[in-house]
Amino acid sequence: MTLPDSARVEPEQAVPTTVDELAPLYRQMLAIRRMEEAAAKAYSQGKIGGFLHLIIGQEAVCVGSIAALKPDDYVVATYREHGHAYAKGIAARPIMAELYGKKTGLVKGLGGSMHLFDKPTNFLGGHGIVGGHVPLAAGAAFASKYRNDGRVTVCYFGDGAATIGGFAEGLSLSALWKLPIVLICENNQYSMGTPLYRSLAVEDVSLRALAHGMARDRFDGDDVIRVKRRIAEAVDRARVTGEPTLVEIVTYRFRGHSMSDPGLYRTKEEVEEWRRRDPLNRARLRLLEVGMAEAAIEALEADVKAEIEDSVKFAEDSAPADAYTPYVMKGAQ
Amino acid sequence: MAVISYREALNQAMREEMERDANVFVMGEEVGHYNGAYKVTQGLLQRFSERRVVDTPIAEMGFAGVGVGAAMVGLRPIIEFMTWNFSLVAIDQIVNSAAKMFQMSGGQFNIPIVFRGPSGPAVQVGSQHSQALESWYAHVPGLSVVLPSTAYDAKGLLKTAIRDDNPVVFMEGETLYGMTGEVPEAEYLIPFGVGDIKRPGKDVTLVAWSRMVHVCLEAARELAKQGIDAEIVDPRTLRPLDTAIICDSVKKTGRCVIVEVGWPQAGFGAEIAYQVQRQCLDALDAPVERVCSDDVPMPYAKNLEDEVQPQVKDVIAAVRRALYLD
C-alpha cells in the first residue's frame, strides 16, 4: 500500500526527549483515547446523543501542541475537540458528563460534544461550523495584541476548513494585523468522506501562508515530541515577535468522521497502514527507549484506566441537566 | 437642547462610550482614515488612534468573527457594516457565533458586541443594496435588535447597546442620517424593550420603526385633515419587543395598522399582529392591517422604487380600511 504524497512529510527520526517530558504527554494521549473509546461505547448504548466526532489516531496533535503553551494562552478548536479540552487541563469528569448531557457537564448540558468551553483554562470552544471559528481565534489574538497581555492563541481546524471563506479571512486578517496566533491545520486526509485530492487543487495547506507573507511549517503528527518542538517555535514567534504561523500537521483519524460513518471511502489497508504509525504506540516504545520501566508504564496505564472509568461513572451517576435557564438576553439593564 | 443630526448623535454615543471604557473599539471598512462611508465615525480615528479605530479589508465574515472572538475575552467591539446588506456574508458569525455563545458555553462566555450600520432601502441603489433585514435578525434568540427613528433615540439606544453585555444588532436608517432632532447635552440612556409614542392619538394605532415612523407622521398629518387622530407607536427595539405599549394603544383605539418597509411574508409585522390579537382581541374593532413593501426585489427606476415601498397614501388607505371608511 502506497501512502498518498502528503502522508509522509519527512523521514522518520526520533526527536530527543526524556521520561519526564514524554511520560505526561503519553498519559494525556492515552487518557484521551480511553475517553473517546468510552464515549463511543456509551454512544452505541444510546447514552450519548447527537453527533460524536472522535479524535482517535490524532491525539499527538492536540497534546503535543498544547504542551507548548502557557496555561493562560487561548485555545480555539472545532467540534472534534474532546482531546483538546482535556489537553488544555479540563478534567475527564466534566467532559464526559457533558457528552451525557448532565447537570455536572462542563457547560451544564447546554453544549454537548461539539461545544465544550471552559473559561478558567481559556478554552474558547468547541465550534460546529467548519472554518467559522478561525476569525474568532483571530479575535482572541487581536484582543491580546490590543491589551498587550503576552498571550498566544492557538486555533485548530481540519483540512476540510481550508476550502471555506472563514479560514481564508481569518488567515488574511491574522497576517495583515500581525496577530499572535498559531493556526494549526490538523490534516487528517479527509473532509468527512472526501479525500484531499477531491477537495484541494494544491494539497499542501501550509502553502497558503506564502500568499500572506506568513511563516509556515508542515510535518508529521505521529510523534508527540516533534509536535511539541515544532509548535513551540511557532508559539515563540507569536509571543516574541507577535507574528502568526500557519502549521499543517499531517495525521489520520482511525475512526469515521462521526459515529454514524463506517468510513467506506477508505480501504482497510490504508487504515491499517496508518494504525502502524499510531502515535500512542510510538510514544510508548519511545518511553521504553528513553528509560521508563515497563512496570512504571503499566502503572500509568492503570491509572488512566481508573480515571476514565471514574469519569464514566460520574457521568452516569450525575443528575440530568437542570430545568432550562436561558442564557440569553441578560443585558446591562 | 442642542439640535443635531442622527449621524452626529450616533457619533457622540460612540465617542462618549469610547472615552468611558477603554475596552470599546470600532472596527469596519473605511471607519478610520476615510472617516466612515456614511461619516458616522467621523473624527474617531483622530481622537482614539488606529489601535481603537480599526480599518479592515473587505472581509465581513472575517472581521465580524474577530469582533466576536475579541468579545469572548472581554473587549467590547463595535463592528460597523458599511450597510446591513453586507452582513449577509457575515450572518454565520452573528447567528451561530455571537447569538449562541453565551448559552452554548453554559453561561461562561457572553458576547458584548454591537453590530451596527445603515439598513433599509436608500434611494435607487438597486436590489442588493435595498432591503430591510430586521425580521431576519429579530428571529434569533440571543440578539437584541434596535432600530432608532430619531437622533434622540439613536444616541440613547446606541449607548445602551455598547454597554449591553450581549450582542446587539443596531440598524440605522440609511436615509435618516441627515435628519436632525433635539438631543440633551446631559448623558442619557434608553433601555431596550421600551417603546415610545411618537404621536398621541385616539382613533387608530400605527406601529412603525425606523424611517417608517416618519412616513406615518406624515400620514397622520393628512389623516388629521380628514378628522382621523392616529397614534404612532415606535417600539424602537424589535427584540426585546415592548408589546405592552402597543397593546395599551390598541386597547384605546381599537384599531391597529403595522407599517414596515420589509417584505410582507414572515415580516416582523406579522409577529406584532399575532401579539395584538393574542393580547387584546376583545379591544379590536377591525382586523389588524399591515403595510409592507411589495413582495419583490427592489427595482432601480425611481418610479418603480416608489411604487414598491410603503408610501403615505398606502398608510392612509390602510387606516381607512381599518376604520371601515372605504
PDB file of N, CA and C in Angstrom, chain A residues 74 81 85 88 90 94-95 98 103-112 115-126 325-328 330, chain B residues 68-74 97-112 165-166:
ATOM      1  N   TYR A  74      -4.731  31.032  24.817  1.00  0.00           N
ATOM      2  CA  TYR A  74      -6.076  30.663  24.362  1.00  0.00           C
ATOM      3  C   TYR A  74      -6.031  29.503  23.370  1.00  0.00           C
ATOM      4  N   GLU A  81     -13.178  18.041  19.505  1.00  0.00           N
ATOM      5  CA  GLU A  81     -12.344  18.776  20.446  1.00  0.00           C
ATOM      6  C   GLU A  81     -12.240  18.195  21.841  1.00  0.00           C
ATOM      7  N   ALA A  85      -9.693  19.768  24.715  1.00  0.00           N
ATOM      8  CA  ALA A  85     -10.195  20.243  26.005  1.00  0.00           C
ATOM      9  C   ALA A  85      -9.427  19.560  27.139  1.00  0.00           C
ATOM     10  N   LYS A  88      -5.945  20.781  27.434  1.00  0.00           N
ATOM     11  CA  LYS A  88      -5.866  22.161  27.969  1.00  0.00           C
ATOM     12  C   LYS A  88      -6.020  22.174  29.479  1.00  0.00           C
ATOM     13  N   ILE A  90      -8.774  20.440  31.224  1.00  0.00           N
ATOM     14  CA  ILE A  90     -10.130  20.181  31.709  1.00  0.00           C
ATOM     15  C   ILE A  90     -10.219  18.696  32.068  1.00  0.00           C
ATOM     16  N   PRO A  94     -16.012  16.353  33.884  1.00  0.00           N
ATOM     17  CA  PRO A  94     -16.974  17.285  33.274  1.00  0.00           C
ATOM     18  C   PRO A  94     -17.099  17.122  31.756  1.00  0.00           C
ATOM     19  N   ILE A  95     -16.035  16.646  31.109  1.00  0.00           N
ATOM     20  CA  ILE A  95     -16.147  16.417  29.661  1.00  0.00           C
ATOM     21  C   ILE A  95     -17.134  15.270  29.418  1.00  0.00           C
ATOM     22  N   GLU A  98     -20.662  16.143  30.138  1.00  0.00           N
ATOM     23  CA  GLU A  98     -21.255  16.989  29.101  1.00  0.00           C
ATOM     24  C   GLU A  98     -21.736  16.125  27.936  1.00  0.00           C
ATOM     25  N   LYS A 103     -26.170  17.605  34.317  1.00  0.00           N
ATOM     26  CA  LYS A 103     -26.049  18.855  35.080  1.00  0.00           C
ATOM     27  C   LYS A 103     -24.582  19.175  35.412  1.00  0.00           C
ATOM     28  N   THR A 104     -23.800  18.122  35.646  1.00  0.00           N
ATOM     29  CA  THR A 104     -22.397  18.309  36.026  1.00  0.00           C
ATOM     30  C   THR A 104     -21.486  18.464  34.811  1.00  0.00           C
ATOM     31  N   GLY A 105     -22.087  18.507  33.626  1.00  0.00           N
ATOM     32  CA  GLY A 105     -21.289  18.658  32.412  1.00  0.00           C
ATOM     33  C   GLY A 105     -20.547  19.987  32.392  1.00  0.00           C
ATOM     34  N   LEU A 106     -19.505  20.023  31.589  1.00  0.00           N
ATOM     35  CA  LEU A 106     -18.659  21.219  31.525  1.00  0.00           C
ATOM     36  C   LEU A 106     -19.481  22.469  31.254  1.00  0.00           C
ATOM     37  N   VAL A 107     -20.464  22.358  30.378  1.00  0.00           N
ATOM     38  CA  VAL A 107     -21.324  23.519  30.093  1.00  0.00           C
ATOM     39  C   VAL A 107     -22.781  23.182  30.419  1.00  0.00           C
ATOM     40  N   LYS A 108     -22.946  22.411  31.495  1.00  0.00           N
ATOM     41  CA  LYS A 108     -24.267  22.163  32.107  1.00  0.00           C
ATOM     42  C   LYS A 108     -25.249  21.445  31.191  1.00  0.00           C
ATOM     43  N   GLY A 109     -24.717  20.715  30.211  1.00  0.00           N
ATOM     44  CA  GLY A 109     -25.613  20.020  29.292  1.00  0.00           C
ATOM     45  C   GLY A 109     -26.194  20.918  28.218  1.00  0.00           C
ATOM     46  N   LEU A 110     -25.702  22.138  28.115  1.00  0.00           N
ATOM     47  CA  LEU A 110     -26.232  23.082  27.120  1.00  0.00           C
ATOM     48  C   LEU A 110     -25.443  23.046  25.812  1.00  0.00           C
ATOM     49  N   GLY A 111     -24.271  22.434  25.834  1.00  0.00           N
ATOM     50  CA  GLY A 111     -23.428  22.470  24.629  1.00  0.00           C
ATOM     51  C   GLY A 111     -23.316  21.120  23.941  1.00  0.00           C
ATOM     52  N   GLY A 112     -22.962  20.103  24.722  1.00  0.00           N
ATOM     53  CA  GLY A 112     -22.776  18.778  24.136  1.00  0.00           C
ATOM     54  C   GLY A 112     -21.381  18.592  23.569  1.00  0.00           C
ATOM     55  N   HIS A 115     -19.565  21.441  21.666  1.00  0.00           N
ATOM     56  CA  HIS A 115     -19.457  22.790  22.237  1.00  0.00           C
ATOM     57  C   HIS A 115     -18.939  22.768  23.659  1.00  0.00           C
ATOM     58  N   LEU A 116     -17.700  22.311  23.808  1.00  0.00           N
ATOM     59  CA  LEU A 116     -17.041  22.377  25.108  1.00  0.00           C
ATOM     60  C   LEU A 116     -16.384  23.757  25.242  1.00  0.00           C
ATOM     61  N   PHE A 117     -16.587  24.382  26.402  1.00  0.00           N
ATOM     62  CA  PHE A 117     -15.985  25.704  26.677  1.00  0.00           C
ATOM     63  C   PHE A 117     -15.535  25.700  28.128  1.00  0.00           C
ATOM     64  N   ASP A 118     -14.457  26.409  28.417  1.00  0.00           N
ATOM     65  CA  ASP A 118     -14.019  26.489  29.801  1.00  0.00           C
ATOM     66  C   ASP A 118     -13.224  27.761  30.036  1.00  0.00           C
ATOM     67  N   LYS A 119     -13.844  28.677  30.739  1.00  0.00           N
ATOM     68  CA  LYS A 119     -13.205  29.965  30.987  1.00  0.00           C
ATOM     69  C   LYS A 119     -11.940  29.837  31.845  1.00  0.00           C
ATOM     70  N   PRO A 120     -11.958  29.050  32.924  1.00  0.00           N
ATOM     71  CA  PRO A 120     -10.753  29.001  33.780  1.00  0.00           C
ATOM     72  C   PRO A 120      -9.487  28.572  33.039  1.00  0.00           C
ATOM     73  N   THR A 121      -9.616  27.710  32.044  1.00  0.00           N
ATOM     74  CA  THR A 121      -8.412  27.267  31.322  1.00  0.00           C
ATOM     75  C   THR A 121      -8.243  27.994  29.987  1.00  0.00           C
ATOM     76  N   ASN A 122      -9.085  29.012  29.742  1.00  0.00           N
ATOM     77  CA  ASN A 122      -9.063  29.744  28.462  1.00  0.00           C
ATOM     78  C   ASN A 122      -9.248  28.815  27.261  1.00  0.00           C
ATOM     79  N   PHE A 123     -10.158  27.883  27.434  1.00  0.00           N
ATOM     80  CA  PHE A 123     -10.532  27.013  26.309  1.00  0.00           C
ATOM     81  C   PHE A 123     -11.786  27.608  25.664  1.00  0.00           C
ATOM     82  N   LEU A 124     -11.603  28.193  24.494  1.00  0.00           N
ATOM     83  CA  LEU A 124     -12.666  29.011  23.884  1.00  0.00           C
ATOM     84  C   LEU A 124     -13.512  28.225  22.880  1.00  0.00           C
ATOM     85  N   GLY A 125     -13.778  26.960  23.141  1.00  0.00           N
ATOM     86  CA  GLY A 125     -14.696  26.172  22.291  1.00  0.00           C
ATOM     87  C   GLY A 125     -13.955  25.316  21.323  1.00  0.00           C
ATOM     88  N   GLY A 126     -14.599  24.430  20.812  1.00  0.00           N
ATOM     89  CA  GLY A 126     -15.931  23.829  20.709  1.00  0.00           C
ATOM     90  C   GLY A 126     -16.828  24.503  19.652  1.00  0.00           C
ATOM     91  N   THR A 325     -32.659  27.138  31.954  1.00  0.00           N
ATOM     92  CA  THR A 325     -32.485  28.568  32.215  1.00  0.00           C
ATOM     93  C   THR A 325     -31.871  29.155  30.962  1.00  0.00           C
ATOM     94  N   PRO A 326     -32.555  30.027  30.296  1.00  0.00           N
ATOM     95  CA  PRO A 326     -31.969  30.558  29.068  1.00  0.00           C
ATOM     96  C   PRO A 326     -30.796  31.496  29.362  1.00  0.00           C
ATOM     97  N   TYR A 327     -29.696  31.232  28.706  1.00  0.00           N
ATOM     98  CA  TYR A 327     -28.537  32.104  28.846  1.00  0.00           C
ATOM     99  C   TYR A 327     -28.525  33.098  27.694  1.00  0.00           C
ATOM    100  N   VAL A 328     -29.597  33.837  27.591  1.00  0.00           N
ATOM    101  CA  VAL A 328     -29.665  34.864  26.559  1.00  0.00           C
ATOM    102  C   VAL A 328     -30.282  36.102  27.169  1.00  0.00           C
ATOM    103  N   LYS A 330     -29.319  38.600  28.862  1.00  0.00           N
ATOM    104  CA  LYS A 330     -29.028  39.173  30.166  1.00  0.00           C
ATOM    105  C   LYS A 330     -28.251  40.458  29.945  1.00  0.00           C
TER     106      LYS A 330
ATOM    107  N   VAL B  68     -16.323  38.985  17.497  1.00  0.00           N
ATOM    108  CA  VAL B  68     -16.900  38.026  18.450  1.00  0.00           C
ATOM    109  C   VAL B  68     -15.792  37.399  19.298  1.00  0.00           C
ATOM    110  N   GLY B  69     -14.677  37.046  18.659  1.00  0.00           N
ATOM    111  CA  GLY B  69     -13.566  36.447  19.408  1.00  0.00           C
ATOM    112  C   GLY B  69     -13.001  37.418  20.435  1.00  0.00           C
ATOM    113  N   ALA B  70     -12.865  38.682  20.042  1.00  0.00           N
ATOM    114  CA  ALA B  70     -12.350  39.693  20.978  1.00  0.00           C
ATOM    115  C   ALA B  70     -13.334  39.890  22.134  1.00  0.00           C
ATOM    116  N   ALA B  71     -14.630  39.817  21.809  1.00  0.00           N
ATOM    117  CA  ALA B  71     -15.650  39.981  22.855  1.00  0.00           C
ATOM    118  C   ALA B  71     -15.639  38.796  23.821  1.00  0.00           C
ATOM    119  N   MET B  72     -15.315  37.614  23.313  1.00  0.00           N
ATOM    120  CA  MET B  72     -15.250  36.426  24.184  1.00  0.00           C
ATOM    121  C   MET B  72     -14.256  36.631  25.317  1.00  0.00           C
ATOM    122  N   VAL B  73     -13.190  37.373  25.026  1.00  0.00           N
ATOM    123  CA  VAL B  73     -12.151  37.546  26.045  1.00  0.00           C
ATOM    124  C   VAL B  73     -12.189  38.954  26.653  1.00  0.00           C
ATOM    125  N   GLY B  74     -13.328  39.620  26.533  1.00  0.00           N
ATOM    126  CA  GLY B  74     -13.563  40.795  27.353  1.00  0.00           C
ATOM    127  C   GLY B  74     -13.514  42.161  26.697  1.00  0.00           C
ATOM    128  N   SER B  97     -22.266  32.355  15.959  1.00  0.00           N
ATOM    129  CA  SER B  97     -21.249  32.645  16.976  1.00  0.00           C
ATOM    130  C   SER B  97     -21.784  33.595  18.050  1.00  0.00           C
ATOM    131  N   ALA B  98     -22.098  34.828  17.674  1.00  0.00           N
ATOM    132  CA  ALA B  98     -22.434  35.833  18.688  1.00  0.00           C
ATOM    133  C   ALA B  98     -23.681  35.461  19.487  1.00  0.00           C
ATOM    134  N   ALA B  99     -24.754  35.117  18.785  1.00  0.00           N
ATOM    135  CA  ALA B  99     -26.032  34.929  19.473  1.00  0.00           C
ATOM    136  C   ALA B  99     -26.034  33.687  20.355  1.00  0.00           C
ATOM    137  N   LYS B 100     -25.272  32.675  19.986  1.00  0.00           N
ATOM    138  CA  LYS B 100     -25.372  31.395  20.689  1.00  0.00           C
ATOM    139  C   LYS B 100     -24.308  31.160  21.751  1.00  0.00           C
ATOM    140  N   MET B 101     -23.239  31.956  21.713  1.00  0.00           N
ATOM    141  CA  MET B 101     -22.068  31.633  22.536  1.00  0.00           C
ATOM    142  C   MET B 101     -22.394  31.585  24.031  1.00  0.00           C
ATOM    143  N   PHE B 102     -23.200  32.508  24.495  1.00  0.00           N
ATOM    144  CA  PHE B 102     -23.452  32.601  25.938  1.00  0.00           C
ATOM    145  C   PHE B 102     -24.131  31.324  26.440  1.00  0.00           C
ATOM    146  N   GLN B 103     -25.163  30.902  25.722  1.00  0.00           N
ATOM    147  CA  GLN B 103     -25.841  29.680  26.149  1.00  0.00           C
ATOM    148  C   GLN B 103     -24.977  28.442  25.885  1.00  0.00           C
ATOM    149  N   MET B 104     -24.369  28.399  24.680  1.00  0.00           N
ATOM    150  CA  MET B 104     -23.605  27.222  24.258  1.00  0.00           C
ATOM    151  C   MET B 104     -22.456  26.943  25.228  1.00  0.00           C
ATOM    152  N   SER B 105     -21.959  27.999  25.872  1.00  0.00           N
ATOM    153  CA  SER B 105     -20.832  27.834  26.794  1.00  0.00           C
ATOM    154  C   SER B 105     -21.325  27.694  28.235  1.00  0.00           C
ATOM    155  N   GLY B 106     -22.598  27.410  28.398  1.00  0.00           N
ATOM    156  CA  GLY B 106     -23.132  27.246  29.752  1.00  0.00           C
ATOM    157  C   GLY B 106     -23.056  28.530  30.562  1.00  0.00           C
ATOM    158  N   GLY B 107     -23.166  29.669  29.886  1.00  0.00           N
ATOM    159  CA  GLY B 107     -23.156  30.949  30.580  1.00  0.00           C
ATOM    160  C   GLY B 107     -21.762  31.469  30.902  1.00  0.00           C
ATOM    161  N   GLN B 108     -20.729  30.877  30.307  1.00  0.00           N
ATOM    162  CA  GLN B 108     -19.362  31.324  30.621  1.00  0.00           C
ATOM    163  C   GLN B 108     -18.896  32.476  29.752  1.00  0.00           C
ATOM    164  N   PHE B 109     -19.281  32.449  28.474  1.00  0.00           N
ATOM    165  CA  PHE B 109     -18.775  33.472  27.548  1.00  0.00           C
ATOM    166  C   PHE B 109     -19.927  34.289  26.976  1.00  0.00           C
ATOM    167  N   ASN B 110     -20.167  35.461  27.597  1.00  0.00           N
ATOM    168  CA  ASN B 110     -21.128  36.388  26.996  1.00  0.00           C
ATOM    169  C   ASN B 110     -20.389  37.209  25.941  1.00  0.00           C
ATOM    170  N   ILE B 111     -21.125  37.761  25.007  1.00  0.00           N
ATOM    171  CA  ILE B 111     -20.508  38.459  23.870  1.00  0.00           C
ATOM    172  C   ILE B 111     -20.990  39.903  23.836  1.00  0.00           C
ATOM    173  N   PRO B 112     -20.244  40.807  24.484  1.00  0.00           N
ATOM    174  CA  PRO B 112     -20.662  42.213  24.480  1.00  0.00           C
ATOM    175  C   PRO B 112     -20.237  42.918  23.192  1.00  0.00           C
ATOM    176  N   ASP B 165     -24.212  43.615  27.730  1.00  0.00           N
ATOM    177  CA  ASP B 165     -23.256  42.512  27.819  1.00  0.00           C
ATOM    178  C   ASP B 165     -23.509  41.412  26.805  1.00  0.00           C
ATOM    179  N   ASN B 166     -24.498  41.587  25.951  1.00  0.00           N
ATOM    180  CA  ASN B 166     -24.810  40.586  24.932  1.00  0.00           C
ATOM    181  C   ASN B 166     -24.894  41.246  23.559  1.00  0.00           C
TER     182      ASN B 166
END
